[in-house]
PDB file of C-alpha atoms and ligand atoms in Angstrom:
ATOM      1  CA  UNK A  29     113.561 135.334  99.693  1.00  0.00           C
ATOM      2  CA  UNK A  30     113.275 131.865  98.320  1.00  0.00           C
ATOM      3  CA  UNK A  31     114.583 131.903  94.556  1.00  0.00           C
ATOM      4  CA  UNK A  32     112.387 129.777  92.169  1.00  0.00           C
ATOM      5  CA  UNK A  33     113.657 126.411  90.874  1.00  0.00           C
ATOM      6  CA  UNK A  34     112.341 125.012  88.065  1.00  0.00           C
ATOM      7  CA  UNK A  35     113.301 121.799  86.712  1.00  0.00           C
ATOM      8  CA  UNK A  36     112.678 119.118  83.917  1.00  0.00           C
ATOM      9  CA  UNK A  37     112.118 115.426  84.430  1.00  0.00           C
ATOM     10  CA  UNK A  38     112.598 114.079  81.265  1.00  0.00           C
ATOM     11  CA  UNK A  39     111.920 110.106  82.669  1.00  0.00           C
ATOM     12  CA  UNK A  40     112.387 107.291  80.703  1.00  0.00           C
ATOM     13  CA  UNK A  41     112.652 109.522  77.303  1.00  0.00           C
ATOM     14  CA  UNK A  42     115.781 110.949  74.760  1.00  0.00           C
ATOM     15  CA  UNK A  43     118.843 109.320  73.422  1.00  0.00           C
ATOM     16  CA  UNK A  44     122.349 110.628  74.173  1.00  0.00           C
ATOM     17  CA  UNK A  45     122.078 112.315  70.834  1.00  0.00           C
ATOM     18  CA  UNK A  46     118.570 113.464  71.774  1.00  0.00           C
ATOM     19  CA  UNK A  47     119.972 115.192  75.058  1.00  0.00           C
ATOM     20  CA  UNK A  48     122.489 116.541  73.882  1.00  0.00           C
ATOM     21  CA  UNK A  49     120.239 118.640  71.176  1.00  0.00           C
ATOM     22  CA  UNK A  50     117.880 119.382  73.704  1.00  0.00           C
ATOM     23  CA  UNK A  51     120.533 120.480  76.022  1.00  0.00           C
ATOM     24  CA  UNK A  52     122.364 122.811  73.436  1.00  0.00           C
ATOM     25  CA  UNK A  53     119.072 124.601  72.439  1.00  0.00           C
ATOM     26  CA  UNK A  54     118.398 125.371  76.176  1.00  0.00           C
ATOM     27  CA  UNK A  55     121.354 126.744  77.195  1.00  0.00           C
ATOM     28  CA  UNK A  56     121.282 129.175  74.259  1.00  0.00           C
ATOM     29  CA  UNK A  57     117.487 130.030  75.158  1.00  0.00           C
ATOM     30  CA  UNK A  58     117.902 130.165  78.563  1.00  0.00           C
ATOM     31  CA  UNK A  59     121.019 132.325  78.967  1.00  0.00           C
ATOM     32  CA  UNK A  60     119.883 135.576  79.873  1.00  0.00           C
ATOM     33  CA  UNK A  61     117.446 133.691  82.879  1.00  0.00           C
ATOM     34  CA  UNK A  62     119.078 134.735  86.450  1.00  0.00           C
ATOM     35  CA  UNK A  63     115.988 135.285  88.202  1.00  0.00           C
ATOM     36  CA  UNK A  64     115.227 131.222  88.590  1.00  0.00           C
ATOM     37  CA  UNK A  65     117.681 128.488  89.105  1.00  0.00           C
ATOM     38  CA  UNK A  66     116.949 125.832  86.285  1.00  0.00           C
ATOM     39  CA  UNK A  67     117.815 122.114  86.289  1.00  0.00           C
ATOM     40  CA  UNK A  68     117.371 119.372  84.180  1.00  0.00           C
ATOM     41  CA  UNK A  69     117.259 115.735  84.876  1.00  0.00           C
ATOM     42  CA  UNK A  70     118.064 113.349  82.032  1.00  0.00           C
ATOM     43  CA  UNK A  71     118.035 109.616  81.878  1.00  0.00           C
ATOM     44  CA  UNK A  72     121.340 108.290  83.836  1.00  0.00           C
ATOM     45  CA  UNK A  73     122.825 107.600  80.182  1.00  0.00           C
ATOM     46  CA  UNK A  74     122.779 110.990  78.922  1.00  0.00           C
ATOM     47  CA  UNK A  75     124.161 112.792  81.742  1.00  0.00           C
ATOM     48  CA  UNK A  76     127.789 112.706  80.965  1.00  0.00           C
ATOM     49  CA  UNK A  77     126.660 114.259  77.222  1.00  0.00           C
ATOM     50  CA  UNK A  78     124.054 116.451  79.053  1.00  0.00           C
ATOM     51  CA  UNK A  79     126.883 117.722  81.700  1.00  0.00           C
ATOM     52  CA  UNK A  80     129.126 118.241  79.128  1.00  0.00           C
ATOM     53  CA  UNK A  81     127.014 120.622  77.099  1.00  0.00           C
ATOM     54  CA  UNK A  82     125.702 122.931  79.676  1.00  0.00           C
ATOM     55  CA  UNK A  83     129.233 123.401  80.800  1.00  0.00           C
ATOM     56  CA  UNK A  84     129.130 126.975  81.760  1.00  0.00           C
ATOM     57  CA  UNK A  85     125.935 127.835  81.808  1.00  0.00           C
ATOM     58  CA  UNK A  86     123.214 128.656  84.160  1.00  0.00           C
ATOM     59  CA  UNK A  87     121.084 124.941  83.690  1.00  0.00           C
ATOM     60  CA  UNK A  88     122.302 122.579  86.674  1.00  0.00           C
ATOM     61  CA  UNK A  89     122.010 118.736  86.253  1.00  0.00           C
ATOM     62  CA  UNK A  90     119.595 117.007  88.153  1.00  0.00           C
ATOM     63  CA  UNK A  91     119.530 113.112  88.235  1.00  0.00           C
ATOM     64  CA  UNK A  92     116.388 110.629  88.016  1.00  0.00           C
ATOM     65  CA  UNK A  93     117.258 108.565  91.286  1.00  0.00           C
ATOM     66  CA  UNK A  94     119.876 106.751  92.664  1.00  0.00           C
ATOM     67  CA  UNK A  95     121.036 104.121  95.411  1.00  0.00           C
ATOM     68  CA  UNK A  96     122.080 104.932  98.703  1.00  0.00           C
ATOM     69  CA  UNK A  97     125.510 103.002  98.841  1.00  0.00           C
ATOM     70  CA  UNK A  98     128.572 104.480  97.372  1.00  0.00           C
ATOM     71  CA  UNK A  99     129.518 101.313  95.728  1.00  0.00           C
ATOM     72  CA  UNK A 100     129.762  97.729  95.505  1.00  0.00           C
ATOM     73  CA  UNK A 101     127.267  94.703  94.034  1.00  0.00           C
ATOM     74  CA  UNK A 102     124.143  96.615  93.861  1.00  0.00           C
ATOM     75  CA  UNK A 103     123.782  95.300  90.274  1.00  0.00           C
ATOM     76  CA  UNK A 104     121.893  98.013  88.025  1.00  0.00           C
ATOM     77  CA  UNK A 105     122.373 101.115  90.874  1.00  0.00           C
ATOM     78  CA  UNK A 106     123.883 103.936  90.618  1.00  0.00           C
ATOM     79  CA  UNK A 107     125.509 105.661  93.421  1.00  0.00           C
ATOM     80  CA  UNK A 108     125.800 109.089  94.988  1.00  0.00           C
ATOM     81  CA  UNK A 109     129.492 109.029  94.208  1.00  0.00           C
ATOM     82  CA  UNK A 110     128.971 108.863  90.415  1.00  0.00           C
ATOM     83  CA  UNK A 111     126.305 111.168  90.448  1.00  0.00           C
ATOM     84  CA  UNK A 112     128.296 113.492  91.802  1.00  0.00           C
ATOM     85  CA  UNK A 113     131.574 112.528  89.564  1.00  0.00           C
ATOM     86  CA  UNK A 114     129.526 113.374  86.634  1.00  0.00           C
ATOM     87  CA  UNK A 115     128.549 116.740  87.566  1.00  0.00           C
ATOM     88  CA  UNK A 116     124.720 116.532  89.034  1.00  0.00           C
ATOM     89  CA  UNK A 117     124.360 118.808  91.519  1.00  0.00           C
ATOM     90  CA  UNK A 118     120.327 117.635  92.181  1.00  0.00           C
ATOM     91  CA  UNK A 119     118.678 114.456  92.342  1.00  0.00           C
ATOM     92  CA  UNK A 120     115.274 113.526  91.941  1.00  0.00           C
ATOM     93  CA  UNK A 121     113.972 111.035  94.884  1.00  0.00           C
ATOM     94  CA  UNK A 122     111.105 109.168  95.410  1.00  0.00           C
ATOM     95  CA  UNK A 123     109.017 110.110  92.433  1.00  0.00           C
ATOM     96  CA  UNK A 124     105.865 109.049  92.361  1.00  0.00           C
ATOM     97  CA  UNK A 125     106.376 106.665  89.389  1.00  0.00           C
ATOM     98  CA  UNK A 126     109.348 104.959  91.673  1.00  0.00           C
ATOM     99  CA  UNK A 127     107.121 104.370  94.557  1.00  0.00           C
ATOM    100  CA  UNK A 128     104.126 102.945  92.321  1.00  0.00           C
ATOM    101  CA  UNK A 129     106.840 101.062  90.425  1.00  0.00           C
ATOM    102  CA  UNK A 130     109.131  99.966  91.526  1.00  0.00           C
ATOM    103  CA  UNK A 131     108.268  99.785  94.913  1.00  0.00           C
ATOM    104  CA  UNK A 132     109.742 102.959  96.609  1.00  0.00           C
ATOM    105  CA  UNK A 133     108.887 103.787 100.446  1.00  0.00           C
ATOM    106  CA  UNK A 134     109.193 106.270 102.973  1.00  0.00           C
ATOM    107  CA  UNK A 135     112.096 104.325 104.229  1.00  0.00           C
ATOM    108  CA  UNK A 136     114.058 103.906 101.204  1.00  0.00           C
ATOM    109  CA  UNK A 137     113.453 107.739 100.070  1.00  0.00           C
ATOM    110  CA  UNK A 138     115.118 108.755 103.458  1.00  0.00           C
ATOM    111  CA  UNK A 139     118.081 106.283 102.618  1.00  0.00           C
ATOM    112  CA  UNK A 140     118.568 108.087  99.367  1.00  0.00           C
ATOM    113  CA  UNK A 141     118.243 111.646 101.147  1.00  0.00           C
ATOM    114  CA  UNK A 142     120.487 111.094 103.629  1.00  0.00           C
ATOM    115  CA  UNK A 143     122.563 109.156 101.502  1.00  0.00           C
ATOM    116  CA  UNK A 144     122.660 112.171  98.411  1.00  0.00           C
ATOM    117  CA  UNK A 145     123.750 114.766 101.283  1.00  0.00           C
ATOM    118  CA  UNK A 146     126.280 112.819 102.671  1.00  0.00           C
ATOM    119  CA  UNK A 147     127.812 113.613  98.930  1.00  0.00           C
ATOM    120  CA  UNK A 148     126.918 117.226  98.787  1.00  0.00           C
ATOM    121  CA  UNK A 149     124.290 116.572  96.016  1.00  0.00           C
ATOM    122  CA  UNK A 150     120.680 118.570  96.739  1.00  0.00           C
ATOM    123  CA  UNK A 151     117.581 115.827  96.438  1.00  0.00           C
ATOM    124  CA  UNK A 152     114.555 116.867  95.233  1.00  0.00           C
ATOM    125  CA  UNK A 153     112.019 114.716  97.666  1.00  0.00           C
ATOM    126  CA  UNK A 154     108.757 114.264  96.041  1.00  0.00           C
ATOM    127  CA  UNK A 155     105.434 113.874  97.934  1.00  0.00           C
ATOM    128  CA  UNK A 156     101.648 113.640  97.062  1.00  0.00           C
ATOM    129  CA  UNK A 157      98.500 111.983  96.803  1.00  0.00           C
ATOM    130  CA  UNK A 158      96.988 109.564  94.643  1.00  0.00           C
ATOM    131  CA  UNK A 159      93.430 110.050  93.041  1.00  0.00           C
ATOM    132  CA  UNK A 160      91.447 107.371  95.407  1.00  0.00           C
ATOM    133  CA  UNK A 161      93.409 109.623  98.432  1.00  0.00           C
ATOM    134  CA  UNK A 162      92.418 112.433  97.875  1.00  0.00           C
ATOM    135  CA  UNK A 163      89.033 111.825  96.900  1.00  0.00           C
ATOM    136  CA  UNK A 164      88.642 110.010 100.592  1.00  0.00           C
ATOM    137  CA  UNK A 165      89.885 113.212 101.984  1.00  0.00           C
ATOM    138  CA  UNK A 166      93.274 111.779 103.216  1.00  0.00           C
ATOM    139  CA  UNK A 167      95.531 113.810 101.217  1.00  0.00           C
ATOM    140  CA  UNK A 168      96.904 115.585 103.966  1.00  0.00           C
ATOM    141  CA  UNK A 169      97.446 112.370 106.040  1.00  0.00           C
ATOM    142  CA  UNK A 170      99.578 110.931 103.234  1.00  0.00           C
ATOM    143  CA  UNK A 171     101.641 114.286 102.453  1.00  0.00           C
ATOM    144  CA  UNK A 172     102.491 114.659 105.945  1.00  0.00           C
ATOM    145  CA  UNK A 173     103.772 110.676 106.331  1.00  0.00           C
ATOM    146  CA  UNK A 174     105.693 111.553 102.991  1.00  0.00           C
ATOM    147  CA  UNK A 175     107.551 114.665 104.600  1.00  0.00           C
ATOM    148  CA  UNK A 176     108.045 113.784 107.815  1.00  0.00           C
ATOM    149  CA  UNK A 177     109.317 110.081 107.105  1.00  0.00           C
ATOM    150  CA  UNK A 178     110.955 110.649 103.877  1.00  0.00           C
ATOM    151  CA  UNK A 179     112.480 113.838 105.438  1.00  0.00           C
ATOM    152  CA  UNK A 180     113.107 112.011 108.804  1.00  0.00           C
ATOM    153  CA  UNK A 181     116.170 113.315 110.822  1.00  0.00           C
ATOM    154  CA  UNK A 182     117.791 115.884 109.148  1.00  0.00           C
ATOM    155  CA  UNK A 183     120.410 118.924 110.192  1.00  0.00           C
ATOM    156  CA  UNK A 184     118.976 122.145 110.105  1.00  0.00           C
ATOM    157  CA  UNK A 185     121.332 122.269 107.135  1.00  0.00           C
ATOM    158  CA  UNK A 186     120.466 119.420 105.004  1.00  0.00           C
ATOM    159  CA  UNK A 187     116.410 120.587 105.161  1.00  0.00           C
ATOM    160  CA  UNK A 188     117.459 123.783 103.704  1.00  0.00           C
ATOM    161  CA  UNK A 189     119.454 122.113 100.791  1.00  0.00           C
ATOM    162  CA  UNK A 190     116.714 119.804 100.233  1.00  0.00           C
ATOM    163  CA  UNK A 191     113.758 120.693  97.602  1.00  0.00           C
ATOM    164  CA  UNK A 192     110.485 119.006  98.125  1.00  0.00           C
ATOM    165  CA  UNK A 193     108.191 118.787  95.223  1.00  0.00           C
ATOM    166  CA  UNK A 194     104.502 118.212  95.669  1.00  0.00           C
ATOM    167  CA  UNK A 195     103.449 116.006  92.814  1.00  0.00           C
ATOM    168  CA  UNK A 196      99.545 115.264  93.392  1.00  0.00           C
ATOM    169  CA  UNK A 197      99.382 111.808  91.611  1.00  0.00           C
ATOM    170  CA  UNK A 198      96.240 112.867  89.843  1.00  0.00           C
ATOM    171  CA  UNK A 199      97.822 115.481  88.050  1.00  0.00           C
ATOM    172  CA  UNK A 200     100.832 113.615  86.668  1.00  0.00           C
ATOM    173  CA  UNK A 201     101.192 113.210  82.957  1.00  0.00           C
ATOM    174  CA  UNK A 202      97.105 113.748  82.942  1.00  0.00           C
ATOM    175  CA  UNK A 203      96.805 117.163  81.834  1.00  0.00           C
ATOM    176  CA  UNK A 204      94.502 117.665  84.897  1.00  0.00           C
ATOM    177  CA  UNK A 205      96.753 120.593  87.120  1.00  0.00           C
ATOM    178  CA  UNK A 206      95.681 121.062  90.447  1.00  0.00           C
ATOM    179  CA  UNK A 207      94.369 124.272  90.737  1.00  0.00           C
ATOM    180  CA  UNK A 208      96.305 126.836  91.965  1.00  0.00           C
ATOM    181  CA  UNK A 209      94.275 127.433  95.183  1.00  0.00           C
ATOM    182  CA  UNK A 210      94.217 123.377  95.531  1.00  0.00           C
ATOM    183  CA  UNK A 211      98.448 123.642  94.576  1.00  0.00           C
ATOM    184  CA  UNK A 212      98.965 126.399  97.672  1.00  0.00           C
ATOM    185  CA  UNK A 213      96.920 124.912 100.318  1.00  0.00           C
ATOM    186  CA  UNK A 214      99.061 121.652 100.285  1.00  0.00           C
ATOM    187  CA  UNK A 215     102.263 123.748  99.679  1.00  0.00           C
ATOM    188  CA  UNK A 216     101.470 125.852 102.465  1.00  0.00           C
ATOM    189  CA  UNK A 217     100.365 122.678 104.646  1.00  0.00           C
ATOM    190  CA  UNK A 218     104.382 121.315 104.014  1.00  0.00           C
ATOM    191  CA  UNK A 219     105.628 124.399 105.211  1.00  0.00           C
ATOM    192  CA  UNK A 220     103.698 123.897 108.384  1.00  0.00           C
ATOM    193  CA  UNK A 221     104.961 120.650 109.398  1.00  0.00           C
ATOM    194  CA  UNK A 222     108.383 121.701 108.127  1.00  0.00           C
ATOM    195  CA  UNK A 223     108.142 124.653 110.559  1.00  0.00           C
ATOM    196  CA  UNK A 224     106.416 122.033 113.307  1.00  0.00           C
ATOM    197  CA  UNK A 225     109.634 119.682 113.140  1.00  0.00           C
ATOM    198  CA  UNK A 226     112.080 122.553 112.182  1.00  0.00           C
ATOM    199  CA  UNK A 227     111.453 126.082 113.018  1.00  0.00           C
ATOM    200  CA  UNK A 228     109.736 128.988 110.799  1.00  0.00           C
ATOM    201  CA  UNK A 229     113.004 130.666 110.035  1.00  0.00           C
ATOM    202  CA  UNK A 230     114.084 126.856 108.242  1.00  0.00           C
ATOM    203  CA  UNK A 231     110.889 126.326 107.256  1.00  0.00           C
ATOM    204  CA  UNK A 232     110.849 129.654 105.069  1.00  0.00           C
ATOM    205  CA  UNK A 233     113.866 128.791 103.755  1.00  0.00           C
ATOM    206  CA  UNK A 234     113.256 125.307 102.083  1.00  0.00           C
ATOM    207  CA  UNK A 235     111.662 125.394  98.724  1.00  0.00           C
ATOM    208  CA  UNK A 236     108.631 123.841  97.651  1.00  0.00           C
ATOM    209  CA  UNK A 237     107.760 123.339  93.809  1.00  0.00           C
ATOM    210  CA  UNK A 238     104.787 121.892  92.330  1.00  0.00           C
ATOM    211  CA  UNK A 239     105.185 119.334  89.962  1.00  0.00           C
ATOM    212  CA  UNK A 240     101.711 117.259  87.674  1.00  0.00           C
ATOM    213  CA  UNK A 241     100.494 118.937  84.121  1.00  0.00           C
ATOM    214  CA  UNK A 242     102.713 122.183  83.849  1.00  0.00           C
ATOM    215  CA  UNK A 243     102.922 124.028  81.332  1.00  0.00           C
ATOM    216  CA  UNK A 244     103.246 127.246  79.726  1.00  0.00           C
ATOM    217  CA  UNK A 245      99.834 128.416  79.618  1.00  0.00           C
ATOM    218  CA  UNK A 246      99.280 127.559  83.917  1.00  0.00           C
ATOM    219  CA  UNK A 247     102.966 127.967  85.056  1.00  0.00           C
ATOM    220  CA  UNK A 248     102.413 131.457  85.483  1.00  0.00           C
ATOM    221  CA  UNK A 249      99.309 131.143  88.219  1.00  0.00           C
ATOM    222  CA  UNK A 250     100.493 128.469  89.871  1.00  0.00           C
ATOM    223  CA  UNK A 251     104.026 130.799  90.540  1.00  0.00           C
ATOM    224  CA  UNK A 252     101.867 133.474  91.647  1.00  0.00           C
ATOM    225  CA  UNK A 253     101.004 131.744  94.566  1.00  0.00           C
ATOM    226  CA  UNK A 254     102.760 132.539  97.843  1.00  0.00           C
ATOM    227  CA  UNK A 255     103.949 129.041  98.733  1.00  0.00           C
ATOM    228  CA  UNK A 256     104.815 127.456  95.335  1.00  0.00           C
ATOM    229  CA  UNK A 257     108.202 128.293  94.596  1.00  0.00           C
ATOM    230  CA  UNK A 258     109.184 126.434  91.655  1.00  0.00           C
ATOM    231  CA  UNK A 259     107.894 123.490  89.342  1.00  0.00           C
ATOM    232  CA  UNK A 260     108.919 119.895  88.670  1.00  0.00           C
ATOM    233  CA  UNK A 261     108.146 119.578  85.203  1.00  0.00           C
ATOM    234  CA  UNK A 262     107.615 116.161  82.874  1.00  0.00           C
ATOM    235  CA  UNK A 263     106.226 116.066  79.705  1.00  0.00           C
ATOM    236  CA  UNK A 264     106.442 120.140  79.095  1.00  0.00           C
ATOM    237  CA  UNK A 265     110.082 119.808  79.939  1.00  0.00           C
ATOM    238  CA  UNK A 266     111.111 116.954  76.732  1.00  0.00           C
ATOM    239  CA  UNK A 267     110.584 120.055  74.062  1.00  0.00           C
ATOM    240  CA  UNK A 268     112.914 123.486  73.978  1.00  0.00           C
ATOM    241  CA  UNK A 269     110.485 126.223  73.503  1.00  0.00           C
ATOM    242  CA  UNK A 270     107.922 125.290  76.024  1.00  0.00           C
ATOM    243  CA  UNK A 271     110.484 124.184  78.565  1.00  0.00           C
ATOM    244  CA  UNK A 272     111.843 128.004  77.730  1.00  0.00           C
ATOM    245  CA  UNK A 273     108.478 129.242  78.236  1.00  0.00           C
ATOM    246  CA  UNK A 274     107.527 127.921  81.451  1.00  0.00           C
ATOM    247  CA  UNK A 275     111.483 129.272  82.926  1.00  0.00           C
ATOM    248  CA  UNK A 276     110.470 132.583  81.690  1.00  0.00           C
ATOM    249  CA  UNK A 277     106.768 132.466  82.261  1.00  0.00           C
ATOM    250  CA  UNK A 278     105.400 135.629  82.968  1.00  0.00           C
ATOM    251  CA  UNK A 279     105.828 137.862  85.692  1.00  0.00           C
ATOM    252  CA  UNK A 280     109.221 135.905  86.968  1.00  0.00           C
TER     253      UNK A 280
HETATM  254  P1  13P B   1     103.992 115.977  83.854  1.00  0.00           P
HETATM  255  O1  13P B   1     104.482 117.404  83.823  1.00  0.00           O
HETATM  256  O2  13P B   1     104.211 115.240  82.560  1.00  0.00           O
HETATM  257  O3  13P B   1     102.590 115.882  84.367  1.00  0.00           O
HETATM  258  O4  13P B   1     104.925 115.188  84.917  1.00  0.00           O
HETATM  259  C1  13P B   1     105.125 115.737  86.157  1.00  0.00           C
HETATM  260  C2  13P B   1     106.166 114.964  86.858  1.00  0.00           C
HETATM  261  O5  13P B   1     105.973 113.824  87.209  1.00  0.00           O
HETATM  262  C3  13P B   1     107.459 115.625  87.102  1.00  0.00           C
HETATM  263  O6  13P B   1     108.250 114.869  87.960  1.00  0.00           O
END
């Protein structure tokens, strides 16, 4: 059994302050949630005050990005190392806004991947098509390059400690979800390949969220579906009570 993860990508939004509010009302909201493993991913300044306040409770820290060098003159990176040293225990990689961006590829996303397990910190690998794709009919072509070069020689081990989140680019920050039946085909697509390069026992075992437009009222169908197994959530995830609601959306 694959437990749900559900996590919030707040991007380029909150002050320290900000976090640290938002942080504080989650952890008291969220407390009694054991049932889905929850994460949130602040801006790389507010994850020292955002590590600090969830110390001891059940919401993991999850960071934006990162570099794939420890240290050294990388001039506006951030490393594995510090992630780690300040308590993240995920990182987000290749998101779609970093590879439209600021110029994120396959390549560099498996850089970061191998990079983040080489420190013991889980990446969340996101993958998905953009509008024009999909509407040409390629949008398996481009998920599959996504997974299997992103995800490109891996242990056995690090493909079950990785999360990959299909984002369709469409659906991000548009309030246009896929549908569910859309959501699952691709979902159940990546666990095809995953079991093609892998085998079905690993392939079972890595979790896939969703990720583009969740929220409360359409967490709960997209969940339902056998493949989905957790959400990567932006906008819905920058306000307490809806954040709350989605965790706890019904029938978890
Ligand atoms: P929205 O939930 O705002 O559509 O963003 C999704 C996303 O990009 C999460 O990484």
């Amino acid at each position: 059994m694959r437990k749900p993860i559900i996590a919030g990508n707040w991007k380029m939004n909150k002050t320290v302050g900000e976090a640290r509010e938002l942080v504080t009302a989650l952890k008291d909201k969220l407390a009694d949630v054991t049932d889905v493993e929850i994460a949130v991913a602040p801006p790389f300044t507010a994850l020292s005050a955002a590590a600090e306040a969830i110390r001891g409770s059940n919401i993991k820290l999850a960071a934006q990005d990162m570099y794939w060098e420890e240290e050294g003159a990388f001039t506006g990176e951030v490393s594995p190392l510090m992630l780690k040293d300040v308590g993240c225990q995920y990182v987000i990689i290749g998101h779609s806004e970093r590879r439209t961006y600021f110029s994120e590829t396959n390549e560099t996303v498996n850089k970061k991947v191998k990079a983040a397990h080489a420190y013991s910190l889980n990446p969340i690998v996101c993958v998905g098509e953009r509008l024009e794709e999909r509407e040409s009919g390629v949008t398996k072509d481009v998920v599959k390059d996504h997974v299997v070069n992103g995800l490109a020689d891996l242990t056995e081990e690090q493909i079950r400690n990785t999360v990959v989140a299909y984002e369709p680019v469409w659906a991000i920050g548009t309030g246009k979800t896929a549908t569910p039946e859309q959501a699952q085909e691709v979902h159940r697509f990546i666990r095809e390949l995953l079991t093609q390069i892998y085998s079905l026992t690993v392939a079972e075992a890595v979790r896939i969220q969703y990720g583009g437009s969740v929220k409360p009222d359409n967490v709960a169908q997209l969940m339902a579906q056998p493949d989905i197994d957790g959400g990567l959530i932006g906008g819905a995830s920058l306000d307490a009570d809806s954040f709350t609601q989605i965790v706890k959306f019904p029938g978890c």
